[in-house]
Amino acid sequence: MDITGHWYSADSSKRSAAQLTLSNGSYELTSLNEDGTSEVLRQGTLDSIRISDRVGNIPRKVYWSDAALFETTDNDSIDKQLALEEGYSQPTSVLHRLERNTSWVVAAVIVTTVVGVVFVKFGIPKIATKIAYSLPISVTEKISTGSLKSIDRFMFSESALPEARQAEVTENFQRLVNTSNSQGFTFKLHFRNMKGIANAMALPGGDIVVTDALFDVLETQDQLDAVLLHEIGHVVERHGLQILVQASTVSVVATIALGDATGMGDLAIALPSLLMQSSYSRDYERAADEFAFKKMIALDIDPIHFATMIEGLSRSALGGSDETISEPESEVPASESDATVKGAEEGSLFDYLSSHPLTAERAARAREMSEQYRNGEAVNASE
């Protein structure tokens, strides 16, 4: 049986058309010249050559001891001929046997999908947490600096809040920082205008941004403290950095799977964009809430102000409506306002990736902590 393919000699990388003939335990390799002529290149017994295992329709290779090579896509002809050769045993690869079994293929797809989902849902977050806590703070500060420059270009304009008011808020903010375990972060408060949107957001390196409209919505200093303590909580617990690492991990895994290393360079360029488009998970929000509650109690501030803060921002996000929404403030590394989320079970007005707990749920937790605080049951704890 004649099998066409290409020949690579041992002393050259040049490819030339050739034909392999297998018969009665022997082989003959002949060239297929462009002028129609041919010549015998090699011949011998089958046991003097090695034929690669079959894996799908991947080209088969025939090897000689001196590194010469014959390559062909005519896998079926090789299989048929080898099956006729007495005394010659060409083992079938495990992969080839599996891929021809539909049940195994379906099972492999299901298992791969389940493993992938479990890894993304549970494995990556755990990896991200370890990485986030092991990265030097100097790295997160550089990320924050670049992200702030990016969002200043596209989202923010210069604050119109009077300098005296900015100085007052900054002084109080520093007081809050001093009462918290900053874990080496250097916190800095930034004032911006965001087209009239009341908002607050935390960058991974300790930069916290508040918008002018926020001061029109919050009624008391205690409410502002609740916002700022919540944002400080996101920073010290590395929530923004964990989101970034998770997004980066997915990109790295995809890069390894696809074998395209150029994606790594693109990822480095896209870091600010990842920060701007990320949103905190419900667990992260609850953790930041609990951080704020503990610090408020330690500062002798009733957590009830957290509840009124959330509800006030929710009404502001809905244009003054009494309806409630979930996650009224944008507390992501650098993203659009979270004030565009409303509980699905309440007939949602907006949908922000369904990533935040309902406002009512968070306000209820704040009121629960407030009751404990008033009854002297809450523990004054500071980290």
CSV table of C-alpha atoms in Angstrom, one decimal:
chain,number,residue,atom,x,y,z
A,1,MET,CA,0.0,0.0,0.0
A,2,ASP,CA,1.4,3.4,-1.0
A,3,ILE,CA,1.3,6.2,1.5
A,4,THR,CA,2.2,9.8,0.3
A,5,GLY,CA,3.7,12.4,2.5
A,6,HIS,CA,6.9,14.4,3.0
A,7,TRP,CA,10.5,13.4,3.6
A,8,TYR,CA,13.1,15.1,5.7
A,9,SER,CA,16.6,13.8,5.4
A,10,ALA,CA,18.9,13.5,8.4
A,11,ASP,CA,21.3,16.2,7.1
A,12,SER,CA,18.8,18.8,5.9
A,13,SER,CA,15.6,20.5,7.0
A,14,LYS,CA,14.3,20.7,3.4
A,15,ARG,CA,11.0,19.0,2.8
A,16,SER,CA,10.4,17.0,-0.3
A,17,ALA,CA,7.5,14.9,-1.5
A,18,ALA,CA,7.8,11.2,-1.0
A,19,GLN,CA,5.9,7.9,-0.9
A,20,LEU,CA,6.2,5.1,1.6
A,21,THR,CA,5.2,1.6,0.7
A,22,LEU,CA,4.6,-1.1,3.3
A,23,SER,CA,4.5,-4.7,2.3
A,24,ASN,CA,5.2,-8.1,3.8
A,25,GLY,CA,7.2,-6.9,6.8
A,26,SER,CA,9.3,-4.4,4.8
A,27,TYR,CA,9.2,-0.9,3.6
A,28,GLU,CA,10.4,1.2,0.7
A,29,LEU,CA,10.6,5.0,0.6
A,30,THR,CA,10.8,6.6,-2.8
A,31,SER,CA,11.0,10.3,-3.8
A,32,LEU,CA,8.3,12.0,-5.9
A,33,ASN,CA,10.2,14.4,-8.0
A,34,GLU,CA,8.6,17.4,-9.7
A,35,ASP,CA,9.6,16.1,-13.2
A,36,GLY,CA,7.6,12.9,-12.6
A,37,THR,CA,10.6,10.7,-11.9
A,38,SER,CA,11.3,8.8,-8.6
A,39,GLU,CA,14.1,7.2,-6.8
A,40,VAL,CA,14.4,4.8,-3.9
A,41,LEU,CA,15.6,6.8,-0.8
A,42,ARG,CA,15.5,4.0,1.8
A,43,GLN,CA,14.3,0.5,2.2
A,44,GLY,CA,14.4,-2.2,4.9
A,45,THR,CA,12.3,-4.1,7.4
A,46,LEU,CA,9.5,-2.6,9.5
A,47,ASP,CA,11.3,-3.4,12.7
A,48,SER,CA,14.1,-1.0,11.7
A,49,ILE,CA,11.8,2.0,11.8
A,50,ARG,CA,9.5,3.5,14.4
A,51,ILE,CA,6.0,4.8,13.5
A,52,SER,CA,4.4,7.3,15.9
A,53,ASP,CA,1.1,6.5,17.7
A,54,ARG,CA,-2.1,7.8,16.2
A,55,VAL,CA,-3.7,10.7,18.0
A,56,GLY,CA,-6.8,11.9,16.1
A,57,ASN,CA,-5.9,13.3,12.7
A,58,ILE,CA,-2.5,14.6,13.8
A,59,PRO,CA,0.1,13.8,11.1
A,60,ARG,CA,1.9,10.5,11.7
A,61,LYS,CA,5.7,10.4,11.7
A,62,VAL,CA,8.0,7.5,10.7
A,63,TYR,CA,11.5,7.8,12.4
A,64,TRP,CA,14.9,6.4,11.4
A,65,SER,CA,17.8,5.9,13.8
A,66,ASP,CA,19.8,8.7,12.1
A,67,ALA,CA,17.0,11.3,12.8
A,68,ALA,CA,15.6,11.1,9.2
A,69,LEU,CA,11.8,11.6,9.1
A,70,PHE,CA,8.8,10.8,7.0
A,71,GLU,CA,5.5,12.6,7.7
A,72,THR,CA,2.0,11.8,6.4
A,73,THR,CA,-1.6,12.7,7.1
A,74,ASP,CA,-2.8,9.4,5.7
A,75,ASN,CA,-3.3,7.8,9.1
A,76,ASP,CA,-6.0,5.4,7.9
A,77,SER,CA,-3.7,3.8,5.2
A,78,ILE,CA,-1.0,3.3,7.8
A,79,ASP,CA,-3.4,1.6,10.2
A,80,LYS,CA,-4.8,-0.6,7.6
A,81,GLN,CA,-1.4,-1.7,6.3
A,82,LEU,CA,0.0,-2.3,9.8
A,83,ALA,CA,-3.0,-4.4,10.6
A,84,LEU,CA,-2.1,-6.8,7.7
A,85,GLU,CA,1.5,-7.2,8.7
A,86,GLU,CA,2.0,-10.5,10.5
A,87,GLY,CA,4.3,-10.3,13.5
A,88,TYR,CA,4.3,-6.5,13.6
A,89,SER,CA,2.6,-5.0,16.6
A,90,GLN,CA,1.9,-1.2,16.5
A,91,PRO,CA,0.4,-0.2,19.8
A,92,THR,CA,-2.6,2.1,19.6
A,93,SER,CA,-2.2,5.1,21.8
A,94,VAL,CA,-4.5,5.6,24.9
A,95,LEU,CA,-5.6,9.0,23.6
A,96,HIS,CA,-6.6,7.6,20.2
A,97,ARG,CA,-8.6,4.8,21.9
A,98,LEU,CA,-10.4,7.3,24.2
A,99,GLU,CA,-11.2,9.8,21.5
A,100,ARG,CA,-12.9,7.1,19.4
A,101,ASN,CA,-15.1,6.2,22.4
A,102,THR,CA,-18.1,8.6,22.5
A,103,SER,CA,-18.9,7.8,26.1
A,104,TRP,CA,-15.4,8.6,27.2
A,105,VAL,CA,-15.4,11.9,25.2
A,106,VAL,CA,-18.6,13.0,26.8
A,107,ALA,CA,-17.4,12.0,30.3
A,108,ALA,CA,-14.1,13.9,29.7
A,109,VAL,CA,-16.0,17.1,28.6
A,110,ILE,CA,-18.2,16.9,31.7
A,111,VAL,CA,-15.3,16.3,34.1
A,112,THR,CA,-13.2,19.1,32.5
A,113,THR,CA,-16.1,21.5,32.8
A,114,VAL,CA,-16.8,20.6,36.4
A,115,VAL,CA,-13.1,20.9,37.4
A,116,GLY,CA,-12.9,24.2,35.5
A,117,VAL,CA,-15.9,25.6,37.3
A,118,VAL,CA,-14.7,24.4,40.7
A,119,PHE,CA,-11.3,25.9,40.1
A,120,VAL,CA,-12.6,29.3,39.0
A,121,LYS,CA,-15.2,29.4,41.8
A,122,PHE,CA,-13.1,28.2,44.7
A,123,GLY,CA,-9.5,27.6,43.6
A,124,ILE,CA,-8.8,31.0,42.1
A,125,PRO,CA,-10.2,33.0,45.0
A,126,LYS,CA,-8.0,31.1,47.5
A,127,ILE,CA,-5.0,31.6,45.2
A,128,ALA,CA,-5.8,35.3,44.9
A,129,THR,CA,-6.1,35.8,48.6
A,130,LYS,CA,-2.6,34.3,49.2
A,131,ILE,CA,-1.1,36.3,46.4
A,132,ALA,CA,-2.8,39.5,47.5
A,133,TYR,CA,-1.4,39.2,51.0
A,134,SER,CA,2.1,38.3,49.9
A,135,LEU,CA,2.5,41.1,47.3
A,136,PRO,CA,4.5,44.1,48.6
A,137,ILE,CA,2.4,47.2,49.4
A,138,SER,CA,4.7,49.1,47.0
A,139,VAL,CA,3.3,47.1,44.1
A,140,THR,CA,-0.3,47.9,45.1
A,141,GLU,CA,0.5,51.6,45.4
A,142,LYS,CA,1.8,51.6,41.8
A,143,ILE,CA,-1.3,49.9,40.6
A,144,SER,CA,-3.4,52.5,42.5
A,145,THR,CA,-1.5,55.4,41.1
A,146,GLY,CA,-1.9,54.2,37.5
A,147,SER,CA,-5.6,53.5,38.0
A,148,LEU,CA,-6.3,56.9,39.6
A,149,LYS,CA,-4.7,58.6,36.6
A,150,SER,CA,-6.9,56.5,34.2
A,151,ILE,CA,-10.2,57.2,36.0
A,152,ASP,CA,-9.3,60.9,36.3
A,153,ARG,CA,-9.1,61.0,32.5
A,154,PHE,CA,-12.4,59.3,31.9
A,155,MET,CA,-14.7,59.5,35.0
A,156,PHE,CA,-13.8,62.5,37.2
A,157,SER,CA,-13.3,66.2,37.0
A,158,GLU,CA,-11.8,68.6,39.5
A,159,SER,CA,-13.6,68.8,42.9
A,160,ALA,CA,-15.5,72.0,43.6
A,161,LEU,CA,-15.7,71.3,47.3
A,162,PRO,CA,-14.2,74.3,49.3
A,163,GLU,CA,-10.7,73.8,50.4
A,164,ALA,CA,-11.6,74.4,54.0
A,165,ARG,CA,-14.1,71.6,53.9
A,166,GLN,CA,-11.6,69.3,52.2
A,167,ALA,CA,-9.1,70.0,54.9
A,168,GLU,CA,-11.7,69.3,57.6
A,169,VAL,CA,-12.7,66.0,56.0
A,170,THR,CA,-9.1,65.0,55.4
A,171,GLU,CA,-8.2,65.7,59.1
A,172,ASN,CA,-11.1,63.6,60.3
A,173,PHE,CA,-10.2,60.9,57.7
A,174,GLN,CA,-6.7,60.7,59.1
A,175,ARG,CA,-8.1,60.3,62.6
A,176,LEU,CA,-10.1,57.2,61.3
A,177,VAL,CA,-6.9,55.8,59.7
A,178,ASN,CA,-5.0,56.3,63.0
A,179,THR,CA,-7.5,54.2,64.9
A,180,SER,CA,-7.3,51.4,62.4
A,181,ASN,CA,-4.6,48.9,61.8
A,182,SER,CA,-3.3,50.3,58.5
A,183,GLN,CA,-1.1,47.2,57.9
A,184,GLY,CA,1.6,49.4,56.3
A,185,PHE,CA,-0.7,51.1,53.8
A,186,THR,CA,-0.4,54.9,53.3
A,187,PHE,CA,-3.9,56.1,53.1
A,188,LYS,CA,-4.8,59.3,51.1
A,189,LEU,CA,-8.1,60.9,50.5
A,190,HIS,CA,-9.0,62.3,47.1
A,191,PHE,CA,-11.8,64.7,46.2
A,192,ARG,CA,-13.4,64.5,42.8
A,193,ASN,CA,-16.5,65.5,40.9
A,194,MET,CA,-18.4,62.7,39.1
A,195,LYS,CA,-21.1,64.4,37.2
A,196,GLY,CA,-23.3,64.9,40.3
A,197,ILE,CA,-23.1,61.2,41.4
A,198,ALA,CA,-22.7,60.5,45.1
A,199,ASN,CA,-19.9,58.0,45.2
A,200,ALA,CA,-17.0,56.6,47.2
A,201,MET,CA,-14.4,54.1,46.1
A,202,ALA,CA,-11.2,52.5,47.3
A,203,LEU,CA,-8.1,51.7,45.3
A,204,PRO,CA,-5.9,48.8,46.3
A,205,GLY,CA,-3.0,50.8,47.5
A,206,GLY,CA,-4.8,53.0,50.0
A,207,ASP,CA,-6.1,55.8,47.8
A,208,ILE,CA,-9.8,56.5,48.6
A,209,VAL,CA,-11.9,58.8,46.4
A,210,VAL,CA,-15.0,60.6,47.5
A,211,THR,CA,-17.2,62.7,45.2
A,212,ASP,CA,-18.7,66.2,45.8
A,213,ALA,CA,-22.2,64.9,45.6
A,214,LEU,CA,-21.6,62.5,48.5
A,215,PHE,CA,-21.5,65.5,50.8
A,216,ASP,CA,-24.9,66.6,49.6
A,217,VAL,CA,-26.4,63.2,50.5
A,218,LEU,CA,-24.8,62.4,53.8
A,219,GLU,CA,-26.5,64.3,56.7
A,220,THR,CA,-24.0,63.8,59.5
A,221,GLN,CA,-20.3,63.3,60.2
A,222,ASP,CA,-21.1,59.9,61.6
A,223,GLN,CA,-22.5,58.8,58.2
A,224,LEU,CA,-19.4,60.0,56.4
A,225,ASP,CA,-17.3,58.1,58.9
A,226,ALA,CA,-19.3,55.0,58.1
A,227,VAL,CA,-18.5,55.4,54.4
A,228,LEU,CA,-14.8,56.0,55.0
A,229,LEU,CA,-14.4,53.2,57.4
A,230,HIS,CA,-16.0,50.8,55.0
A,231,GLU,CA,-13.6,51.9,52.3
A,232,ILE,CA,-10.6,51.5,54.6
A,233,GLY,CA,-11.9,48.0,55.3
A,234,HIS,CA,-11.7,47.1,51.6
A,235,VAL,CA,-8.1,48.3,51.5
A,236,VAL,CA,-6.7,46.6,54.6
A,237,GLU,CA,-8.4,43.3,53.6
A,238,ARG,CA,-7.0,43.5,50.1
A,239,HIS,CA,-10.4,43.1,48.4
A,240,GLY,CA,-9.5,45.2,45.4
A,241,LEU,CA,-6.2,43.5,44.9
A,242,GLN,CA,-7.8,40.1,45.2
A,243,ILE,CA,-10.2,41.0,42.4
A,244,LEU,CA,-7.3,42.1,40.3
A,245,VAL,CA,-5.3,38.9,40.9
A,246,GLN,CA,-8.4,36.8,40.2
A,247,ALA,CA,-8.8,38.5,36.8
A,248,SER,CA,-5.1,38.2,36.1
A,249,THR,CA,-5.1,34.5,37.1
A,250,VAL,CA,-7.9,33.8,34.6
A,251,SER,CA,-5.9,35.6,31.9
A,252,VAL,CA,-2.7,33.7,32.8
A,253,VAL,CA,-4.5,30.3,32.8
A,254,ALA,CA,-5.9,31.2,29.4
A,255,THR,CA,-2.5,32.2,28.1
A,256,ILE,CA,-1.0,28.9,29.2
A,257,ALA,CA,-3.9,26.9,27.7
A,258,LEU,CA,-3.8,28.7,24.4
A,259,GLY,CA,0.0,29.1,24.3
A,260,ASP,CA,-0.2,32.8,23.5
A,261,ALA,CA,2.4,34.6,25.6
A,262,THR,CA,1.5,38.0,24.0
A,263,GLY,CA,-1.5,38.1,26.3
A,264,MET,CA,0.7,38.7,29.3
A,265,GLY,CA,1.9,42.0,27.9
A,266,ASP,CA,-1.7,43.0,27.1
A,267,LEU,CA,-2.7,42.2,30.7
A,268,ALA,CA,-0.1,44.5,32.1
A,269,ILE,CA,-1.5,47.3,30.0
A,270,ALA,CA,-5.1,46.5,30.9
A,271,LEU,CA,-4.6,46.5,34.7
A,272,PRO,CA,-6.2,49.9,35.3
A,273,SER,CA,-9.1,48.9,33.1
A,274,LEU,CA,-9.6,45.7,35.1
A,275,LEU,CA,-9.8,47.8,38.3
A,276,MET,CA,-12.3,50.2,36.8
A,277,GLN,CA,-14.6,47.4,35.6
A,278,SER,CA,-14.5,45.1,38.7
A,279,SER,CA,-17.1,44.9,41.4
A,280,TYR,CA,-16.8,43.5,44.9
A,281,SER,CA,-18.5,40.2,45.8
A,282,ARG,CA,-21.1,39.9,48.5
A,283,ASP,CA,-18.5,38.4,50.8
A,284,TYR,CA,-16.1,41.3,50.3
A,285,GLU,CA,-18.9,43.8,51.0
A,286,ARG,CA,-20.0,42.0,54.1
A,287,ALA,CA,-16.4,41.8,55.3
A,288,ALA,CA,-15.9,45.6,54.8
A,289,ASP,CA,-19.2,46.2,56.5
A,290,GLU,CA,-18.1,44.2,59.6
A,291,PHE,CA,-14.8,46.1,59.6
A,292,ALA,CA,-16.7,49.4,59.6
A,293,PHE,CA,-19.1,48.2,62.4
A,294,LYS,CA,-16.2,47.2,64.7
A,295,LYS,CA,-14.3,50.5,64.1
A,296,MET,CA,-17.5,52.6,64.6
A,297,ILE,CA,-18.1,50.8,67.9
A,298,ALA,CA,-14.5,51.3,68.9
A,299,LEU,CA,-14.9,55.0,68.2
A,300,ASP,CA,-18.2,55.1,70.1
A,301,ILE,CA,-20.2,55.7,66.9
A,302,ASP,CA,-23.6,54.1,66.7
A,303,PRO,CA,-23.7,51.7,63.7
A,304,ILE,CA,-27.3,53.0,63.0
A,305,HIS,CA,-25.5,55.7,61.0
A,306,PHE,CA,-24.3,53.0,58.6
A,307,ALA,CA,-27.9,52.0,57.9
A,308,THR,CA,-29.0,55.6,57.3
A,309,MET,CA,-26.0,56.2,55.1
A,310,ILE,CA,-26.8,53.2,52.9
A,311,GLU,CA,-30.5,54.1,52.6
A,312,GLY,CA,-29.7,57.8,51.9
A,313,LEU,CA,-27.3,56.9,49.1
A,314,SER,CA,-29.9,54.4,47.7
A,315,ARG,CA,-32.5,57.1,47.5
A,316,SER,CA,-30.1,59.4,45.9
A,317,ALA,CA,-29.2,56.8,43.3
A,318,LEU,CA,-32.9,56.4,42.4
A,319,GLY,CA,-33.4,60.1,42.1
A,320,GLY,CA,-35.0,60.6,45.5
A,321,SER,CA,-37.3,57.6,45.3
A,322,ASP,CA,-38.2,55.7,48.5
A,323,GLU,CA,-37.5,52.4,46.8
A,324,THR,CA,-34.4,50.6,48.0
A,325,ILE,CA,-31.6,49.3,46.0
A,326,SER,CA,-28.6,47.1,46.7
A,327,GLU,CA,-25.1,48.4,47.2
A,328,PRO,CA,-25.7,52.2,46.8
A,329,GLU,CA,-22.0,53.2,46.7
A,330,SER,CA,-19.3,52.2,44.3
A,331,GLU,CA,-16.7,50.4,46.5
A,332,VAL,CA,-14.6,48.8,43.9
A,333,PRO,CA,-11.0,49.4,43.0
A,334,ALA,CA,-12.0,52.0,40.5
A,335,SER,CA,-15.4,51.4,38.9
A,336,GLU,CA,-18.7,53.0,38.0
A,337,SER,CA,-21.2,53.6,40.8
A,338,ASP,CA,-22.6,50.7,42.6
A,339,ALA,CA,-25.6,52.8,43.2
A,340,THR,CA,-27.1,51.3,40.1
A,341,VAL,CA,-28.1,48.0,41.8
A,342,LYS,CA,-31.6,47.1,42.9
A,343,GLY,CA,-32.8,43.9,44.5
A,344,ALA,CA,-34.1,41.5,42.0
A,345,GLU,CA,-36.9,40.3,44.2
A,346,GLU,CA,-38.0,44.0,44.5
A,347,GLY,CA,-38.4,44.4,40.8
A,348,SER,CA,-34.9,45.7,39.9
A,349,LEU,CA,-34.5,49.1,38.3
A,350,PHE,CA,-30.8,48.4,37.6
A,351,ASP,CA,-28.6,45.4,37.4
A,352,TYR,CA,-25.0,45.7,38.4
A,353,LEU,CA,-23.8,42.1,37.9
A,354,SER,CA,-25.9,41.0,40.9
A,355,SER,CA,-22.7,41.1,43.0
A,356,HIS,CA,-23.8,43.0,46.1
A,357,PRO,CA,-26.2,42.2,48.9
A,358,LEU,CA,-29.5,44.0,49.1
A,359,THR,CA,-29.4,47.4,50.8
A,360,ALA,CA,-32.2,46.2,53.2
A,361,GLU,CA,-30.0,43.2,54.2
A,362,ARG,CA,-27.0,45.4,54.9
A,363,ALA,CA,-29.1,48.0,56.7
A,364,ALA,CA,-30.7,45.3,58.8
A,365,ARG,CA,-27.2,44.0,59.9
A,366,ALA,CA,-26.2,47.6,60.8
A,367,ARG,CA,-29.3,48.0,62.9
A,368,GLU,CA,-28.6,44.6,64.6
A,369,MET,CA,-25.1,45.9,65.5
A,370,SER,CA,-26.6,49.2,66.6
A,371,GLU,CA,-29.0,47.4,69.0
A,372,GLN,CA,-26.0,45.4,70.5
A,373,TYR,CA,-24.1,48.7,70.8
A,374,ARG,CA,-26.9,50.4,72.7
A,375,ASN,CA,-27.4,47.4,74.9
A,376,GLY,CA,-23.7,47.2,75.7
A,377,GLU,CA,-23.5,43.8,74.1
A,378,ALA,CA,-21.1,44.7,71.2
A,379,VAL,CA,-17.4,44.4,71.9
A,380,ASN,CA,-15.3,47.4,71.3
A,381,ALA,CA,-12.7,45.8,69.0
A,382,SER,CA,-10.1,47.4,66.8
A,383,GLU,CA,-7.8,45.4,64.5
